[in-house]
mmCIF file of C-alpha atoms in Angstrom:
data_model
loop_
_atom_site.group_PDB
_atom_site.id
_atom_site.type_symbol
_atom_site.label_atom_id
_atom_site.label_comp_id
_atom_site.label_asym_id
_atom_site.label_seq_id
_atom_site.Cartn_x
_atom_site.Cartn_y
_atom_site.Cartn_z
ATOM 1 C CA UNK A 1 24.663 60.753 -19.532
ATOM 2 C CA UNK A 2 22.315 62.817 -21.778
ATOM 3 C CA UNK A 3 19.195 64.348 -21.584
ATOM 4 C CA UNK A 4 17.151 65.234 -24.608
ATOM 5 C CA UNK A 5 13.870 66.892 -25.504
ATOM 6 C CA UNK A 6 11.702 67.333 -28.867
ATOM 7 C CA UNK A 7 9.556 70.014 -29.730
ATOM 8 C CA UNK A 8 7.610 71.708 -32.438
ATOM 9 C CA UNK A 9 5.382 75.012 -33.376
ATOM 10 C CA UNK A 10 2.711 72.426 -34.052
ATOM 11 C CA UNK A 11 -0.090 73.075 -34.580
ATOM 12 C CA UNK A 12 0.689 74.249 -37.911
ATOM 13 C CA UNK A 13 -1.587 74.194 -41.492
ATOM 14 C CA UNK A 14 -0.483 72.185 -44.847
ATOM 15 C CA UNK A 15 2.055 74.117 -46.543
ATOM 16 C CA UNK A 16 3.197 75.728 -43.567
ATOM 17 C CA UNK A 17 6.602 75.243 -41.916
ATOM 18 C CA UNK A 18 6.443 73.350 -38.280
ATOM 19 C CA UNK A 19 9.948 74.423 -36.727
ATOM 20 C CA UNK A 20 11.456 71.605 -34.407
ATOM 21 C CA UNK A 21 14.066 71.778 -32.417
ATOM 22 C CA UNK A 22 15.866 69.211 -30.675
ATOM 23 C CA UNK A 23 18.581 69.868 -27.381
ATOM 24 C CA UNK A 24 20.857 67.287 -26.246
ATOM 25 C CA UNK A 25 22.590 68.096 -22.809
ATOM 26 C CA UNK A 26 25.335 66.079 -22.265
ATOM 27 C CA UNK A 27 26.774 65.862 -18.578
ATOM 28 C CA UNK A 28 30.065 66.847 -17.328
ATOM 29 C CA UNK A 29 31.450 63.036 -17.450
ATOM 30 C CA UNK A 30 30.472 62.471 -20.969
ATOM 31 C CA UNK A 31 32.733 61.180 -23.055
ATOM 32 C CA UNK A 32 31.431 61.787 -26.433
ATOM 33 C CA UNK A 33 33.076 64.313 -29.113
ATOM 34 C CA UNK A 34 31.025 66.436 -31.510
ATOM 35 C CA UNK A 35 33.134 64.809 -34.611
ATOM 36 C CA UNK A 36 31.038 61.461 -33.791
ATOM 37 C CA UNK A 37 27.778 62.771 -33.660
ATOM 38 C CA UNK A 38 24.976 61.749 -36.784
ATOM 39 C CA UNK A 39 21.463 63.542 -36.269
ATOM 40 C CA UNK A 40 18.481 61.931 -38.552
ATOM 41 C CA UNK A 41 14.851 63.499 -38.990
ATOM 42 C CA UNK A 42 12.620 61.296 -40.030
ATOM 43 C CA UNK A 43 10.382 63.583 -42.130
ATOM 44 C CA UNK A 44 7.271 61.694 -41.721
ATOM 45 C CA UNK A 45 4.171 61.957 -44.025
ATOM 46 C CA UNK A 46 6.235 63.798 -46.964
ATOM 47 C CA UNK A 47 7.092 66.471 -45.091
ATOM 48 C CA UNK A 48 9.888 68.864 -46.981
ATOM 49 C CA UNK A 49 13.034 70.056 -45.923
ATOM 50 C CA UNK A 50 13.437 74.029 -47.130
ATOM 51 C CA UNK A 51 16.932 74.730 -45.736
ATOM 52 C CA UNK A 52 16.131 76.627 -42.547
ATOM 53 C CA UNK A 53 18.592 75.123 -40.647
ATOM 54 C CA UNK A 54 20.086 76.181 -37.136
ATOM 55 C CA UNK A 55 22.811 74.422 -34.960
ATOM 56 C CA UNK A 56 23.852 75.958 -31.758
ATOM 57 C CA UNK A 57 27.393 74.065 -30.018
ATOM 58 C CA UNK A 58 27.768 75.561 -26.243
ATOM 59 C CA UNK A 59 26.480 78.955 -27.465
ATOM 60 C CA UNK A 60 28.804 78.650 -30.627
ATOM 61 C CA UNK A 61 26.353 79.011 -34.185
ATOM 62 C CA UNK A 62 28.702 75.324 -35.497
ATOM 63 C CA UNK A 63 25.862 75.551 -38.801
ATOM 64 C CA UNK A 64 28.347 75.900 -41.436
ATOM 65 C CA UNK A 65 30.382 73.147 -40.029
ATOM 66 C CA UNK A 66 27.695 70.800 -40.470
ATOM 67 C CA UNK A 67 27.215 68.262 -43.520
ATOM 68 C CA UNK A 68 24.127 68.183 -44.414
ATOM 69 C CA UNK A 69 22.323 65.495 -46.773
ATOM 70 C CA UNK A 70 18.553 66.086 -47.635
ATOM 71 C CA UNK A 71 16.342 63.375 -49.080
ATOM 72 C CA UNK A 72 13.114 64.769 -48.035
ATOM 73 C CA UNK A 73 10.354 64.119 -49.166
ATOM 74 C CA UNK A 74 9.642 60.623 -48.292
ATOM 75 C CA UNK A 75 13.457 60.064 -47.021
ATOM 76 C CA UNK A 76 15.298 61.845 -43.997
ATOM 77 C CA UNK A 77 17.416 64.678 -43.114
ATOM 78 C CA UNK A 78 20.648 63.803 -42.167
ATOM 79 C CA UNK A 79 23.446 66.173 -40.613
ATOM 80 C CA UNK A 80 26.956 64.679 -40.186
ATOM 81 C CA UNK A 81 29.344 66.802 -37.571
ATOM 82 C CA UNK A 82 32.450 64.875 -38.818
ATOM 83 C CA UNK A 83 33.881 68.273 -39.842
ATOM 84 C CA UNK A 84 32.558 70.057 -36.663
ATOM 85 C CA UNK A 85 35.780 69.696 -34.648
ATOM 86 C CA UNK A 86 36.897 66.935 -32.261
ATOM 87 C CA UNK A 87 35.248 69.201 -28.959
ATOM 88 C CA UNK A 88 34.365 66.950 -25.900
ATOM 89 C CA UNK A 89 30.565 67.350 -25.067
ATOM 90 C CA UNK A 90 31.088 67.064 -21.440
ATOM 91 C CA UNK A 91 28.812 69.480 -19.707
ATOM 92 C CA UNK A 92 27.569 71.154 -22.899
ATOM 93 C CA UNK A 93 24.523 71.632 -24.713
ATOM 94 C CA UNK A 94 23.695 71.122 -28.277
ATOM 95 C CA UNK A 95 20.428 72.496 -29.714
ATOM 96 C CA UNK A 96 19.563 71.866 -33.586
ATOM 97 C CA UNK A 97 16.415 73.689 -35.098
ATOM 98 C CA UNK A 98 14.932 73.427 -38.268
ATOM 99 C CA UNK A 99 11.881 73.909 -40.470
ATOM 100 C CA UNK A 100 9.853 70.630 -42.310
ATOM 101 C CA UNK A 101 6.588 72.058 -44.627
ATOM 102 C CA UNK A 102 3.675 69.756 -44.646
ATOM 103 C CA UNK A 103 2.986 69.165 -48.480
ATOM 104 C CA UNK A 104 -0.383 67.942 -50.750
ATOM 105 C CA UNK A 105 1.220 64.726 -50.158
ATOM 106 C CA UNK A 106 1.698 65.014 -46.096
ATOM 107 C CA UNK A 107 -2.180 65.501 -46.489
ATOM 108 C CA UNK A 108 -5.128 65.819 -48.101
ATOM 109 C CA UNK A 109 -6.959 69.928 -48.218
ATOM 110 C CA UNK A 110 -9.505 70.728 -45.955
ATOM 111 C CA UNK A 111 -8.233 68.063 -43.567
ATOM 112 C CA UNK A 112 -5.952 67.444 -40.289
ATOM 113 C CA UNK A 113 -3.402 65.272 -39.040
ATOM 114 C CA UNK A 114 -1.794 64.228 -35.772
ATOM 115 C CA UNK A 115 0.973 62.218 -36.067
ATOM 116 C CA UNK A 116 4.765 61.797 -33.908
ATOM 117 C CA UNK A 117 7.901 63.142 -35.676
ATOM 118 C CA UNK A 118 11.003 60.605 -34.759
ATOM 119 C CA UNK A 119 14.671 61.980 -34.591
ATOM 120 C CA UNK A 120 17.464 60.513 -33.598
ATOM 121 C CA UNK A 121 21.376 61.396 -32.746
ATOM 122 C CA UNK A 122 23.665 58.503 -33.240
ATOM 123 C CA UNK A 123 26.546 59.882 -30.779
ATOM 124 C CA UNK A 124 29.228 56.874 -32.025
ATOM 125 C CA UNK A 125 29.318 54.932 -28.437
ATOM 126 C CA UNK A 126 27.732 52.558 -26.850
ATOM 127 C CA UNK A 127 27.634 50.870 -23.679
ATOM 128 C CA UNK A 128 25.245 51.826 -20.900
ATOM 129 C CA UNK A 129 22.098 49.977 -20.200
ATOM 130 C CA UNK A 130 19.700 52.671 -21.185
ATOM 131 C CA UNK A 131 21.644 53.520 -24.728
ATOM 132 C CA UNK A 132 23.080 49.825 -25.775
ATOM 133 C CA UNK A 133 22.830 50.973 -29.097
ATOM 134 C CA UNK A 134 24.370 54.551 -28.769
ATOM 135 C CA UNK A 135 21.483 56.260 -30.438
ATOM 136 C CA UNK A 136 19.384 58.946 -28.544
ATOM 137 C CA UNK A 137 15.807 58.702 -30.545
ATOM 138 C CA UNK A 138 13.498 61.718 -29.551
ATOM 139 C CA UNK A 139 9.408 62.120 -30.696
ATOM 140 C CA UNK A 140 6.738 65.093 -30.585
ATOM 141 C CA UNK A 141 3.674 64.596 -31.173
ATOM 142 C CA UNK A 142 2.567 67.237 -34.007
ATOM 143 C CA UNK A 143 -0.687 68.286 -35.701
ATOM 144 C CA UNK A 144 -1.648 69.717 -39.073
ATOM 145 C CA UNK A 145 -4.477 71.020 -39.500
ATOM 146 C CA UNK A 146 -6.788 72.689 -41.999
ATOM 147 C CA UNK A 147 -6.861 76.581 -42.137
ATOM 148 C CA UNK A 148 -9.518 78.266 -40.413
ATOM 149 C CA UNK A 149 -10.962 81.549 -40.457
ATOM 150 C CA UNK A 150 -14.214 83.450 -38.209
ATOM 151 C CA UNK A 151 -16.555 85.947 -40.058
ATOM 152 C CA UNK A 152 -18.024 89.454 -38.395
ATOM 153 C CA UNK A 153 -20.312 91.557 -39.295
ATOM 154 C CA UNK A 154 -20.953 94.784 -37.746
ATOM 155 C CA UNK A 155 -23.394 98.051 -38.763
ATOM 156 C CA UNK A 156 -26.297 95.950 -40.124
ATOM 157 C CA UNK A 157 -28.564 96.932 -37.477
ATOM 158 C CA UNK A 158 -32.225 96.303 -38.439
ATOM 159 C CA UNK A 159 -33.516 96.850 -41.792
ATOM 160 C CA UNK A 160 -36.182 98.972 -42.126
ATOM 161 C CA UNK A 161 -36.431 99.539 -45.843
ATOM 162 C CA UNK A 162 -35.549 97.010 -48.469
ATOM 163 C CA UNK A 163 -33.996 99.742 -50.439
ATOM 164 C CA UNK A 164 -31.823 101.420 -47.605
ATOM 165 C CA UNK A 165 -28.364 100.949 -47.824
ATOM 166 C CA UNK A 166 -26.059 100.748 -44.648
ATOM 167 C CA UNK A 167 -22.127 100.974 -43.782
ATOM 168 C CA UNK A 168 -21.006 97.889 -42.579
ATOM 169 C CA UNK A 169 -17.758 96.475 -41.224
ATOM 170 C CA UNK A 170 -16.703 93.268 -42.342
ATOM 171 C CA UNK A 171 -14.316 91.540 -40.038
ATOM 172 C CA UNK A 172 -12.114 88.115 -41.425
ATOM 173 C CA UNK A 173 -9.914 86.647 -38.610
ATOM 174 C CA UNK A 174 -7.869 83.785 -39.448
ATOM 175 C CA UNK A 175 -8.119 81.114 -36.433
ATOM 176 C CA UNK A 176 -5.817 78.428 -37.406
#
């Protein structure tokens, strides 16, 4: 068997990268080899691939081994392990992290988005009840939103004159 998990840095702001990062942990009877394995991002809404790409095989960096084909935006992300070695999974871990940037496209300025970000990880067998298909397909719910920022102001006091000047400190804190 396998268990998986999705996650993300969401929220994040347009023209930001969200990070995701998808583990597979395979059990110790598992009979699928890292050779087989096809990993897709679905890229939703336009988002954009930039090449930050990390793949982690039983504590091994396996990155460089990787084929990677990028048709982002408005296709997928696709990383082929066909030249990553024929290593059983059994009892090992796989963890793949990456960047996608929300673009003008993704959405519009001044606005926010929530939407779920589908991968999946096509391990090339098939038989159990709960993966007929042989394709683990993993979702996180992420949200972009629109960049924020607070305002201080400190050392006005009261005015007393409408000439007098005063010192102030103006504070900008970004929020988003």
């Amino acid at each position: 068997g396998v268990t998986s998990d999705k996650t993300s840095s969401s929220p994040t702001e347009r023209c930001a990268d969200t990070t995701y990062t998808n583990t597979y942990n395979f059990s110790g009877g598992s009979g699928v080899v890292l050779s087989d394995l096809v990993f897709t991002e679905q890229a939703e809404l336009q988002q954009v691939y930039n090449g930050n790409l990390s793949v982690i095989f039983d504590s091994n960096d396996i990155t460089g081994s990787v084929v990677v084909t990028n048709t982002t935006p408005g296709g997928t992300l696709e990383l082929d392990f066909s030249g990553a070695g024929n290593d059983s999974m059994a009892g090992k871990t796989l963890t793949i992290t990456y960047d996608l940037t929300a673009t003008d496209n993704t959405q519009a300025a001044c606005s926010s988005n929530t939407f779920y970000s589908w991968s999946s990880l096509n391990i090339g067998s098939s038989g159990s009840s709960c993966l007929g298909d042989g394709i683990i397909h993993e979702t996180t719910e992420v949200n972009i939103g629109t960049p924020s920022m607070s305002v201080s102001v400190n050392g006005l006091g009261q005015i007393f004159h409408k000439c007098e000047s005063k010192t102030i400190t103006m504070t900008l804190t970004q929020t988003s």
